[in-house]
mmCIF file of C-alpha atoms in Angstrom:
data_model
loop_
_atom_site.group_PDB
_atom_site.id
_atom_site.type_symbol
_atom_site.label_atom_id
_atom_site.label_comp_id
_atom_site.label_asym_id
_atom_site.label_seq_id
_atom_site.Cartn_x
_atom_site.Cartn_y
_atom_site.Cartn_z
ATOM 1 C CA MET A 286 -5.324 -20.691 3.016
ATOM 2 C CA ILE A 287 -2.571 -18.265 2.067
ATOM 3 C CA GLU A 288 0.854 -19.490 3.081
ATOM 4 C CA HIS A 289 3.231 -17.105 1.338
ATOM 5 C CA HIS A 290 2.930 -13.407 2.164
ATOM 6 C CA PRO A 291 4.760 -10.331 0.826
ATOM 7 C CA GLY A 292 7.745 -9.330 2.983
ATOM 8 C CA ASP A 293 7.292 -6.886 5.847
ATOM 9 C CA ASP A 294 9.428 -4.356 3.970
ATOM 10 C CA LEU A 295 6.815 -4.229 1.197
ATOM 11 C CA LEU A 296 3.884 -3.946 3.618
ATOM 12 C CA LEU A 297 5.639 -1.167 5.533
ATOM 13 C CA SER A 298 6.592 0.795 2.411
ATOM 14 C CA TYR A 299 3.062 0.415 1.060
ATOM 15 C CA SER A 300 1.651 1.775 4.320
ATOM 16 C CA ALA A 301 4.093 4.675 4.349
ATOM 17 C CA GLY A 302 3.339 5.557 0.730
ATOM 18 C CA ALA A 303 6.940 4.971 -0.302
ATOM 19 C CA LEU A 304 6.354 1.933 -2.528
ATOM 20 C CA GLY A 305 6.305 2.295 -6.317
ATOM 21 C CA GLU A 306 3.097 1.842 -8.259
ATOM 22 C CA GLY A 307 3.727 -1.650 -9.688
ATOM 23 C CA TRP A 308 4.702 -3.150 -6.321
ATOM 24 C CA SER A 309 1.801 -1.325 -4.683
ATOM 25 C CA LEU A 310 -0.573 -2.924 -7.178
ATOM 26 C CA ALA A 311 0.644 -6.382 -6.153
ATOM 27 C CA VAL A 312 0.422 -5.547 -2.443
ATOM 28 C CA ALA A 313 -3.075 -4.033 -2.735
ATOM 29 C CA THR A 314 -4.286 -7.055 -4.726
ATOM 30 C CA HIS A 315 -2.800 -9.454 -2.176
ATOM 31 C CA LEU A 316 -4.444 -7.467 0.640
ATOM 32 C CA ALA A 317 -7.868 -8.053 -0.897
ATOM 33 C CA LEU A 318 -7.223 -11.782 -0.537
ATOM 34 C CA CYS A 319 -5.405 -11.770 2.798
ATOM 35 C CA PRO A 320 -6.987 -10.576 6.073
ATOM 36 C CA VAL A 321 -3.718 -11.271 7.917
ATOM 37 C CA CYS A 322 -1.743 -8.747 5.852
ATOM 38 C CA ARG A 323 -4.647 -6.272 5.959
ATOM 39 C CA ALA A 324 -4.292 -6.294 9.744
ATOM 40 C CA ALA A 325 -0.536 -5.755 9.422
ATOM 41 C CA VAL A 326 -1.037 -2.780 7.092
ATOM 42 C CA ALA A 327 -3.670 -1.354 9.458
ATOM 43 C CA ALA A 328 -1.085 -1.558 12.257
ATOM 44 C CA ALA A 329 1.522 0.234 10.156
ATOM 45 C CA GLU A 330 -0.974 2.944 9.189
ATOM 46 C CA GLU A 331 -1.715 3.397 12.878
ATOM 47 C CA LEU A 332 1.948 4.248 13.161
ATOM 48 C CA GLY A 333 1.419 6.934 10.513
ATOM 49 C CA GLY A 334 -1.498 8.319 12.550
ATOM 50 C CA VAL A 335 0.612 8.545 15.691
ATOM 51 C CA LEU A 336 3.438 10.271 13.802
ATOM 52 C CA LEU A 337 0.939 12.746 12.323
ATOM 53 C CA ASP A 338 -0.407 13.505 15.802
ATOM 54 C CA ASP A 339 3.107 14.029 17.080
ATOM 55 C CA ALA A 340 4.259 16.233 14.186
ATOM 56 C CA GLU A 341 5.409 19.696 15.215
ATOM 57 C CA PRO A 342 2.554 22.012 14.065
ATOM 58 C CA GLU A 343 3.460 24.572 11.393
ATOM 59 C CA ALA A 344 1.615 27.889 11.320
ATOM 60 C CA ILE A 345 -1.098 27.994 8.665
ATOM 61 C CA SER A 346 -1.751 31.280 6.887
ATOM 62 C CA GLU A 347 -4.593 33.517 8.071
ATOM 63 C CA GLY A 348 -7.198 32.972 5.416
ATOM 64 C CA ALA A 349 -6.605 29.225 4.888
ATOM 65 C CA LEU A 350 -9.544 28.029 6.952
ATOM 66 C CA ASN A 351 -11.911 30.498 5.285
ATOM 67 C CA ARG A 352 -10.734 29.441 1.852
ATOM 68 C CA LEU A 353 -11.418 25.838 2.778
ATOM 69 C CA MET A 354 -14.869 26.706 4.141
ATOM 70 C CA ALA A 355 -15.690 28.495 0.909
ATOM 71 C CA ARG A 356 -15.023 25.322 -1.042
ATOM 72 C CA LEU A 357 -17.131 22.930 1.005
ATOM 73 C CA ASP A 358 -20.284 23.453 -1.043
ATOM 74 C CA GLU A 359 -18.576 22.941 -4.399
ATOM 75 C CA GLN A 360 -20.284 20.255 -6.416
ATOM 76 C CA VAL A 361 -18.049 17.287 -7.080
ATOM 77 C CA SER A 362 -18.708 15.249 -10.164
ATOM 78 C CA SER A 363 -18.435 11.711 -8.891
ATOM 79 C CA ALA A 364 -16.793 9.108 -11.073
ATOM 80 C CA PRO A 365 -19.278 6.753 -12.755
ATOM 81 C CA ALA A 366 -19.780 3.671 -10.619
ATOM 82 C CA ALA A 367 -17.797 0.686 -11.845
ATOM 83 C CA PRO A 368 -19.983 -2.139 -13.139
ATOM 84 C CA ALA A 369 -20.813 -4.608 -10.396
ATOM 85 C CA HIS A 370 -18.801 -7.821 -10.477
ATOM 86 C CA ALA A 371 -20.775 -10.178 -8.288
ATOM 87 C CA HIS A 372 -18.489 -13.080 -9.113
ATOM 88 C CA ALA A 373 -15.201 -11.324 -9.705
ATOM 89 C CA VAL A 374 -12.117 -13.541 -9.896
ATOM 90 C CA LEU A 375 -9.580 -10.714 -9.801
ATOM 91 C CA PRO A 376 -9.721 -8.290 -6.856
ATOM 92 C CA GLN A 377 -10.692 -4.677 -7.446
ATOM 93 C CA PRO A 378 -7.294 -2.937 -7.572
ATOM 94 C CA LEU A 379 -6.228 -5.225 -10.399
ATOM 95 C CA ARG A 380 -9.577 -5.007 -12.270
ATOM 96 C CA ASP A 381 -9.144 -1.223 -12.270
ATOM 97 C CA TYR A 382 -5.778 -1.542 -14.009
ATOM 98 C CA LEU A 383 -6.996 -4.147 -16.502
ATOM 99 C CA GLY A 384 -10.342 -2.522 -17.208
ATOM 100 C CA GLY A 385 -12.139 -5.771 -16.416
ATOM 101 C CA ASP A 386 -11.909 -9.247 -14.966
ATOM 102 C CA VAL A 387 -9.722 -12.162 -16.009
ATOM 103 C CA GLY A 388 -11.817 -12.908 -19.115
ATOM 104 C CA SER A 389 -11.110 -9.510 -20.640
ATOM 105 C CA ILE A 390 -7.309 -9.698 -20.657
ATOM 106 C CA PRO A 391 -5.862 -9.363 -24.218
ATOM 107 C CA TRP A 392 -3.224 -12.087 -23.862
ATOM 108 C CA LYS A 393 -0.207 -12.199 -26.166
ATOM 109 C CA SER A 394 1.762 -15.375 -26.695
ATOM 110 C CA ILE A 395 5.382 -15.296 -25.542
ATOM 111 C CA GLY A 396 6.159 -18.861 -26.640
ATOM 112 C CA GLY A 397 6.153 -22.163 -24.796
ATOM 113 C CA ALA A 398 2.337 -21.939 -24.468
ATOM 114 C CA VAL A 399 2.837 -19.044 -22.020
ATOM 115 C CA TYR A 400 0.926 -15.761 -22.460
ATOM 116 C CA GLN A 401 1.434 -12.321 -21.001
ATOM 117 C CA HIS A 402 -0.184 -8.917 -20.866
ATOM 118 C CA LEU A 403 1.849 -5.842 -19.856
ATOM 119 C CA ILE A 404 0.270 -3.386 -17.408
ATOM 120 C CA PRO A 405 1.513 0.208 -17.712
ATOM 121 C CA THR A 406 2.523 1.901 -14.444
ATOM 122 C CA ASN A 407 4.310 5.171 -13.804
ATOM 123 C CA ASP A 408 7.157 3.796 -11.741
ATOM 124 C CA SER A 409 10.281 2.023 -12.919
ATOM 125 C CA SER A 410 8.965 -1.494 -12.296
ATOM 126 C CA GLN A 411 7.389 -3.697 -14.954
ATOM 127 C CA ALA A 412 3.971 -5.159 -14.123
ATOM 128 C CA ARG A 413 2.523 -7.982 -16.208
ATOM 129 C CA MET A 414 -0.167 -10.632 -16.120
ATOM 130 C CA LEU A 415 1.143 -14.093 -16.919
ATOM 131 C CA LEU A 416 -0.914 -17.097 -18.008
ATOM 132 C CA VAL A 417 0.682 -20.552 -17.780
ATOM 133 C CA PRO A 418 -1.580 -23.435 -18.840
ATOM 134 C CA ARG A 419 -2.065 -26.191 -16.271
ATOM 135 C CA GLY A 420 0.854 -28.597 -16.058
ATOM 136 C CA ARG A 421 3.172 -26.416 -18.185
ATOM 137 C CA PRO A 422 6.561 -25.019 -17.119
ATOM 138 C CA VAL A 423 8.022 -21.522 -17.473
ATOM 139 C CA SER A 424 11.602 -21.593 -18.811
ATOM 140 C CA GLU A 425 14.219 -21.774 -16.127
ATOM 141 C CA HIS A 426 15.429 -18.279 -15.279
ATOM 142 C CA GLY A 427 17.382 -16.217 -12.774
ATOM 143 C CA HIS A 428 16.887 -12.569 -11.827
ATOM 144 C CA ARG A 429 18.863 -9.360 -12.104
ATOM 145 C CA GLY A 430 16.575 -7.747 -9.567
ATOM 146 C CA ARG A 431 13.518 -8.576 -7.533
ATOM 147 C CA GLU A 432 10.559 -10.539 -8.858
ATOM 148 C CA LEU A 433 7.219 -10.653 -7.086
ATOM 149 C CA THR A 434 4.608 -13.155 -8.276
ATOM 150 C CA LEU A 435 1.031 -13.138 -6.966
ATOM 151 C CA VAL A 436 -1.091 -16.166 -7.917
ATOM 152 C CA LEU A 437 -4.704 -15.390 -8.875
ATOM 153 C CA THR A 438 -5.967 -18.664 -10.340
ATOM 154 C CA GLY A 439 -4.523 -22.170 -10.406
ATOM 155 C CA SER A 440 -1.171 -22.776 -8.762
ATOM 156 C CA PHE A 441 2.500 -23.320 -9.469
ATOM 157 C CA ASN A 442 5.413 -25.111 -7.834
ATOM 158 C CA ASP A 443 9.118 -24.514 -7.890
ATOM 159 C CA HIS A 444 11.882 -25.837 -5.676
ATOM 160 C CA THR A 445 10.953 -23.315 -2.960
ATOM 161 C CA GLY A 446 7.369 -24.508 -2.539
ATOM 162 C CA ARG A 447 3.802 -24.526 -3.813
ATOM 163 C CA PHE A 448 1.926 -21.298 -4.512
ATOM 164 C CA SER A 449 -1.840 -20.956 -4.978
ATOM 165 C CA ARG A 450 -4.440 -18.181 -5.048
ATOM 166 C CA GLY A 451 -3.322 -15.229 -2.927
ATOM 167 C CA ASP A 452 0.199 -16.572 -2.362
ATOM 168 C CA VAL A 453 3.144 -14.319 -3.176
ATOM 169 C CA GLU A 454 6.575 -15.534 -4.242
ATOM 170 C CA ASP A 455 9.262 -12.933 -3.625
ATOM 171 C CA VAL A 456 12.631 -13.786 -5.212
ATOM 172 C CA ASP A 457 15.879 -11.895 -5.822
ATOM 173 C CA GLU A 458 19.192 -12.299 -7.633
ATOM 174 C CA GLU A 459 20.101 -15.389 -5.636
ATOM 175 C CA ILE A 460 17.322 -17.570 -6.993
ATOM 176 C CA VAL A 461 17.198 -19.512 -10.246
ATOM 177 C CA HIS A 462 13.906 -21.315 -10.651
ATOM 178 C CA GLN A 463 11.680 -23.129 -13.085
ATOM 179 C CA PRO A 464 8.053 -22.652 -12.063
ATOM 180 C CA LEU A 465 5.655 -25.430 -13.126
ATOM 181 C CA ALA A 466 1.916 -24.745 -13.245
ATOM 182 C CA GLY A 467 -0.218 -27.113 -11.143
ATOM 183 C CA LYS A 468 -2.731 -29.588 -12.553
ATOM 184 C CA GLY A 469 -5.975 -27.793 -11.606
ATOM 185 C CA ASP A 470 -6.887 -24.507 -13.298
ATOM 186 C CA ASP A 471 -4.602 -22.613 -15.661
ATOM 187 C CA CYS A 472 -2.274 -20.469 -13.604
ATOM 188 C CA VAL A 473 -2.827 -16.701 -13.878
ATOM 189 C CA CYS A 474 -0.387 -14.488 -11.986
ATOM 190 C CA LEU A 475 0.457 -10.843 -11.533
ATOM 191 C CA VAL A 476 4.244 -10.490 -11.814
ATOM 192 C CA ILE A 477 6.269 -7.407 -10.883
ATOM 193 C CA THR A 478 9.946 -7.120 -11.780
ATOM 194 C CA ASP A 479 12.446 -4.296 -11.490
ATOM 195 C CA ALA A 480 15.003 -5.618 -13.962
ATOM 196 C CA PRO A 481 14.975 -8.021 -16.911
ATOM 197 C CA LEU A 482 15.064 -11.736 -16.064
ATOM 198 C CA LYS A 483 18.049 -13.954 -16.887
ATOM 199 C CA PHE A 484 16.888 -16.934 -18.925
ATOM 200 C CA ASN A 485 19.250 -19.874 -18.998
ATOM 201 C CA GLY A 486 18.149 -21.365 -22.312
ATOM 202 C CA LEU A 487 19.372 -19.770 -25.583
ATOM 203 C CA LEU A 488 15.970 -19.543 -27.251
ATOM 204 C CA PRO A 489 14.171 -17.716 -24.449
ATOM 205 C CA ARG A 490 17.180 -15.401 -24.246
ATOM 206 C CA LEU A 491 16.883 -14.471 -27.902
ATOM 207 C CA PHE A 492 13.167 -14.055 -27.572
ATOM 208 C CA GLN A 493 13.473 -11.955 -24.444
ATOM 209 C CA SER A 494 14.210 -8.624 -26.100
ATOM 210 C CA PHE A 495 10.988 -8.863 -28.079
ATOM 211 C CA ILE A 496 8.702 -9.617 -25.192
ATOM 212 C CA ARG A 497 10.219 -7.335 -22.550
ATOM 213 C CA ILE A 498 10.265 -9.947 -19.846
ATOM 214 C CA MET B 172 -2.051 14.131 24.955
ATOM 215 C CA SER B 173 -2.838 15.389 21.487
ATOM 216 C CA ASN B 174 -4.484 12.105 20.587
ATOM 217 C CA ASP B 175 -7.857 13.288 21.763
ATOM 218 C CA PRO B 176 -10.570 10.672 21.057
ATOM 219 C CA ASP B 177 -12.963 13.578 20.331
ATOM 220 C CA PHE B 178 -11.513 13.764 16.825
ATOM 221 C CA ASN B 179 -13.320 10.545 16.007
ATOM 222 C CA VAL B 180 -16.615 12.051 17.169
ATOM 223 C CA LEU B 181 -15.984 15.247 15.192
ATOM 224 C CA LEU B 182 -15.285 13.238 12.073
ATOM 225 C CA LEU B 183 -18.472 11.233 12.579
ATOM 226 C CA ASN B 184 -20.380 14.511 12.884
ATOM 227 C CA VAL B 185 -18.900 15.687 9.605
ATOM 228 C CA ALA B 186 -20.015 12.424 7.997
ATOM 229 C CA GLY B 187 -23.408 12.285 9.684
ATOM 230 C CA SER B 188 -24.621 15.876 9.466
ATOM 231 C CA ASN B 189 -22.196 17.848 7.274
ATOM 232 C CA ASP B 190 -21.051 19.612 10.414
ATOM 233 C CA LYS B 191 -18.827 22.470 9.191
ATOM 234 C CA ALA B 192 -17.909 23.609 12.687
ATOM 235 C CA ALA B 193 -16.593 20.103 13.383
ATOM 236 C CA LEU B 194 -14.511 20.264 10.198
ATOM 237 C CA ALA B 195 -13.106 23.640 11.271
ATOM 238 C CA THR B 196 -12.009 22.118 14.591
ATOM 239 C CA LEU B 197 -10.390 19.209 12.765
ATOM 240 C CA PHE B 198 -8.678 21.693 10.442
ATOM 241 C CA ARG B 199 -7.194 23.642 13.357
ATOM 242 C CA HIS B 200 -5.667 20.489 14.784
ATOM 243 C CA PHE B 201 -4.648 18.602 11.664
ATOM 244 C CA ALA B 202 -3.815 21.200 8.987
ATOM 245 C CA PRO B 203 -0.717 22.527 10.848
ATOM 246 C CA ARG B 204 0.477 18.952 11.384
ATOM 247 C CA LEU B 205 -0.194 17.944 7.792
ATOM 248 C CA LYS B 206 1.695 21.004 6.631
ATOM 249 C CA SER B 207 4.572 19.979 8.862
ATOM 250 C CA LEU B 208 4.645 16.492 7.300
ATOM 251 C CA MET B 209 4.525 17.940 3.789
ATOM 252 C CA LEU B 210 7.359 20.366 4.521
ATOM 253 C CA ARG B 211 9.487 17.407 5.543
ATOM 254 C CA LEU B 212 9.286 16.198 1.977
ATOM 255 C CA GLY B 213 11.164 19.229 0.790
ATOM 256 C CA THR B 214 8.091 20.943 -0.619
ATOM 257 C CA ASP B 215 8.012 24.699 -0.470
ATOM 258 C CA PHE B 216 5.838 26.460 2.086
ATOM 259 C CA HIS B 217 3.131 27.301 -0.382
ATOM 260 C CA THR B 218 2.689 23.757 -1.727
ATOM 261 C CA ALA B 219 2.835 22.244 1.765
ATOM 262 C CA GLU B 220 -0.027 24.442 2.855
ATOM 263 C CA GLU B 221 -1.980 23.790 -0.315
ATOM 264 C CA LEU B 222 -1.638 20.025 0.204
ATOM 265 C CA ALA B 223 -2.722 20.316 3.838
ATOM 266 C CA GLN B 224 -5.760 22.223 2.599
ATOM 267 C CA GLU B 225 -6.481 19.648 -0.125
ATOM 268 C CA ALA B 226 -6.227 16.866 2.439
ATOM 269 C CA MET B 227 -8.814 18.557 4.658
ATOM 270 C CA LEU B 228 -11.097 19.056 1.670
ATOM 271 C CA SER B 229 -10.810 15.313 0.961
ATOM 272 C CA VAL B 230 -11.626 14.630 4.612
ATOM 273 C CA TRP B 231 -14.851 16.595 4.081
ATOM 274 C CA ARG B 232 -15.743 14.856 0.843
ATOM 275 C CA LYS B 233 -14.821 11.319 1.907
ATOM 276 C CA SER B 234 -15.996 11.476 5.515
ATOM 277 C CA GLN B 235 -18.649 8.804 4.817
ATOM 278 C CA MET B 236 -15.840 6.318 4.351
ATOM 279 C CA PHE B 237 -14.424 6.871 7.836
ATOM 280 C CA ASP B 238 -14.992 3.795 10.011
ATOM 281 C CA PRO B 239 -13.981 4.361 13.646
ATOM 282 C CA THR B 240 -13.921 0.633 14.344
ATOM 283 C CA ARG B 241 -11.074 0.217 11.846
ATOM 284 C CA ALA B 242 -8.922 3.288 12.353
ATOM 285 C CA SER B 243 -8.669 6.422 14.443
ATOM 286 C CA ALA B 244 -9.272 9.861 12.907
ATOM 287 C CA SER B 245 -5.556 10.670 12.797
ATOM 288 C CA THR B 246 -4.733 7.380 11.081
ATOM 289 C CA TRP B 247 -7.474 7.861 8.517
ATOM 290 C CA ILE B 248 -6.355 11.438 7.812
ATOM 291 C CA PHE B 249 -2.757 10.224 7.519
ATOM 292 C CA THR B 250 -3.810 7.794 4.764
ATOM 293 C CA ILE B 251 -5.645 10.551 2.873
ATOM 294 C CA ALA B 252 -2.629 12.863 2.994
ATOM 295 C CA ARG B 253 -0.310 10.017 2.027
ATOM 296 C CA ASN B 254 -2.339 9.270 -1.097
ATOM 297 C CA LEU B 255 -2.516 12.945 -2.094
ATOM 298 C CA ARG B 256 1.228 13.159 -1.738
ATOM 299 C CA ILE B 257 1.700 10.166 -4.035
ATOM 300 C CA ASP B 258 -0.553 11.741 -6.675
ATOM 301 C CA ARG B 259 1.256 15.048 -6.479
ATOM 302 C CA PHE B 260 4.898 14.114 -6.214
ATOM 303 C CA ARG B 261 5.272 10.842 -7.982
ATOM 304 C CA ASN B 262 2.587 11.299 -10.565
ATOM 305 C CA GLU B 263 1.532 7.728 -9.861
ATOM 306 C CA SER B 264 -1.793 6.232 -8.992
ATOM 307 C CA ARG B 265 -2.313 4.608 -5.675
ATOM 308 C CA PRO B 266 -3.719 1.086 -6.004
ATOM 309 C CA GLU B 267 -6.153 0.809 -3.102
ATOM 310 C CA LEU B 268 -8.455 -1.828 -1.723
ATOM 311 C CA ASP B 269 -12.165 -1.496 -2.225
ATOM 312 C CA PRO B 270 -13.790 -2.684 1.028
ATOM 313 C CA LYS B 271 -16.979 -3.522 -0.911
ATOM 314 C CA ASP B 272 -15.219 -5.682 -3.505
ATOM 315 C CA PRO B 273 -17.028 -9.046 -3.819
ATOM 316 C CA ALA B 274 -13.633 -10.683 -4.417
ATOM 317 C CA LEU B 275 -12.428 -9.502 -0.995
ATOM 318 C CA VAL B 276 -11.681 -12.355 1.400
ATOM 319 C CA ARG B 277 -13.276 -11.391 4.740
ATOM 320 C CA GLU B 278 -11.522 -11.891 8.041
ATOM 321 C CA PRO B 279 -12.987 -14.572 10.274
ATOM 322 C CA ASP B 280 -15.055 -12.844 12.971
ATOM 323 C CA LEU B 281 -12.883 -12.406 16.011
ATOM 324 C CA PRO B 282 -14.449 -12.491 19.468
ATOM 325 C CA ALA B 283 -14.827 -8.871 20.600
ATOM 326 C CA ASP B 284 -12.324 -9.166 23.439
ATOM 327 C CA ASP B 285 -9.627 -10.446 21.074
ATOM 328 C CA GLN B 286 -9.735 -7.172 19.203
ATOM 329 C CA LEU B 287 -7.926 -4.273 20.667
ATOM 330 C CA ALA B 288 -10.102 -1.146 20.648
ATOM 331 C CA VAL B 289 -8.812 1.461 18.208
ATOM 332 C CA LYS B 290 -8.117 3.865 21.052
ATOM 333 C CA ASP B 291 -6.028 1.330 22.975
ATOM 334 C CA ARG B 292 -4.229 0.398 19.794
ATOM 335 C CA GLN B 293 -3.009 3.962 19.365
ATOM 336 C CA VAL B 294 -1.747 4.034 22.925
ATOM 337 C CA ALA B 295 0.049 0.742 22.269
ATOM 338 C CA VAL B 296 1.583 2.049 19.032
ATOM 339 C CA ARG B 297 2.760 5.202 20.781
ATOM 340 C CA GLU B 298 4.397 3.176 23.550
ATOM 341 C CA CYS B 299 5.955 0.871 21.015
ATOM 342 C CA VAL B 300 7.492 3.754 19.030
ATOM 343 C CA ALA B 301 8.802 5.332 22.227
ATOM 344 C CA ALA B 302 10.431 2.047 23.237
ATOM 345 C CA LEU B 303 12.248 1.550 19.913
ATOM 346 C CA PRO B 304 16.024 1.954 19.910
ATOM 347 C CA GLU B 305 17.016 5.292 18.386
ATOM 348 C CA GLU B 306 18.303 3.758 15.118
ATOM 349 C CA GLN B 307 15.011 1.932 14.487
ATOM 350 C CA ARG B 308 12.921 4.984 15.362
ATOM 351 C CA GLU B 309 14.964 7.038 12.918
ATOM 352 C CA ALA B 310 14.325 4.554 10.103
ATOM 353 C CA VAL B 311 10.581 4.512 10.850
ATOM 354 C CA HIS B 312 10.550 8.304 10.903
ATOM 355 C CA LEU B 313 12.347 8.652 7.583
ATOM 356 C CA SER B 314 10.002 6.145 5.997
ATOM 357 C CA PHE B 315 6.684 7.423 7.332
ATOM 358 C CA VAL B 316 7.258 11.100 7.999
ATOM 359 C CA GLU B 317 9.663 11.903 5.216
ATOM 360 C CA GLY B 318 8.215 9.413 2.767
ATOM 361 C CA LEU B 319 11.619 8.100 1.703
ATOM 362 C CA SER B 320 12.035 4.769 -0.052
ATOM 363 C CA HIS B 321 14.308 2.226 1.598
ATOM 364 C CA GLN B 322 16.985 3.004 -0.984
ATOM 365 C CA GLU B 323 16.739 6.740 -0.230
ATOM 366 C CA ILE B 324 17.025 6.064 3.497
ATOM 367 C CA SER B 325 20.076 3.947 2.841
ATOM 368 C CA ASP B 326 21.646 6.767 0.770
ATOM 369 C CA GLN B 327 20.809 9.434 3.328
ATOM 370 C CA LEU B 328 22.172 7.511 6.323
ATOM 371 C CA GLY B 329 25.094 6.018 4.406
ATOM 372 C CA LEU B 330 24.011 2.523 5.475
ATOM 373 C CA PRO B 331 23.708 -0.661 3.417
ATOM 374 C CA LEU B 332 20.183 -1.262 2.120
ATOM 375 C CA GLY B 333 20.016 -4.534 4.060
ATOM 376 C CA THR B 334 20.643 -2.694 7.349
ATOM 377 C CA VAL B 335 17.836 -0.228 6.653
ATOM 378 C CA LYS B 336 15.466 -3.056 5.818
ATOM 379 C CA SER B 337 16.325 -5.043 8.902
ATOM 380 C CA ARG B 338 15.853 -1.999 11.156
ATOM 381 C CA LEU B 339 12.415 -1.384 9.676
ATOM 382 C CA ARG B 340 11.548 -5.052 9.841
ATOM 383 C CA LEU B 341 12.533 -5.229 13.509
ATOM 384 C CA SER B 342 10.436 -2.224 14.446
ATOM 385 C CA PHE B 343 7.483 -3.545 12.475
ATOM 386 C CA SER B 344 7.596 -6.973 14.072
ATOM 387 C CA LYS B 345 7.721 -5.363 17.533
ATOM 388 C CA LEU B 346 4.686 -3.315 16.601
ATOM 389 C CA ARG B 347 2.760 -6.326 15.375
ATOM 390 C CA LEU B 348 3.710 -8.385 18.405
ATOM 391 C CA MET B 349 2.623 -5.617 20.711
ATOM 392 C CA LEU B 350 -0.729 -5.150 18.984
ATOM 393 C CA ARG B 351 -1.395 -8.866 19.310
ATOM 394 C CA ASN B 352 -0.360 -9.068 22.947
ATOM 395 C CA VAL B 353 -2.030 -6.076 24.535
ATOM 396 C CA SER B 354 -5.429 -7.708 24.213
#
């Protein structure tokens, strides 16, 4: 049961098309796991439909309809079907960005038994996969901006609560936390940040510039 | 009212029998409105019209994916135009759900009378927007119609970011409450 959802501001911006790519990836992946937020996004899109209906019509040039009609029979080369993942762990939007499921991620160690994999996006956010082995902590850190963490396997706790598959933790500058992975499965998360983190320990701070976290 | 339920039927005809006349009717209604939305984004006349045209071509090609039990025609067409706009202006991809994804967590089946029919939902949304205080309606408009980020809205209105967010949040929670209560 999902207990922690992305904020309404993210769901609304995603629906309106105003949310950057990295954040949208986290929202779309959460939506695959959360029927409640899917219903909320459907409601917001309904709003878009009503606003489209109510838009003041602008004259379209004479030949536009004919030009469209002329293109209807064009052959479209369809993209090759993605291989079927009958037992996928990661939802589709994320598999698309990673080129496969959780087993195919080329993890890189960032110290403290924690691994990451950076996901390129075209907006200014930084998207990464993070792997924290069961029972292990992530160094205590604060934030210069917003940090969104979506749990995909395992779980973690910090002083704000417990987060498991599908849960989203949304923190800002105010929060300093030290997430600790739960005892079950290793904890794999999708993490989106819009500014570098502020580590409190000296070693992680020195290491930080190398790992772009 | 412009929200004629016939648009759903027309779209189903496009999907079911490649009905070009139905697409032409949809074009006459939606293309001028799509162009209007695109112009709001500060695009020139030519590009706005081209995007409206592209959106209608996508409607033709993707019509099989239209599901009238989930969204009305205008809502579905809005989402197509929104995604085209993201491709074109931000040069970003649009991460989207795949409804056939085996990893998708299905909703529990709701009894039919707990679900508001799509048509009634649109009426409810329209009433909800009309009932919003002017400042909230403006924020919704800038976000959905003009495609501005919350930061851009805050800059344009000269308001703190937190105020913009709370206005949007308020209007959204009213909308969600209303959609739950009408049934």
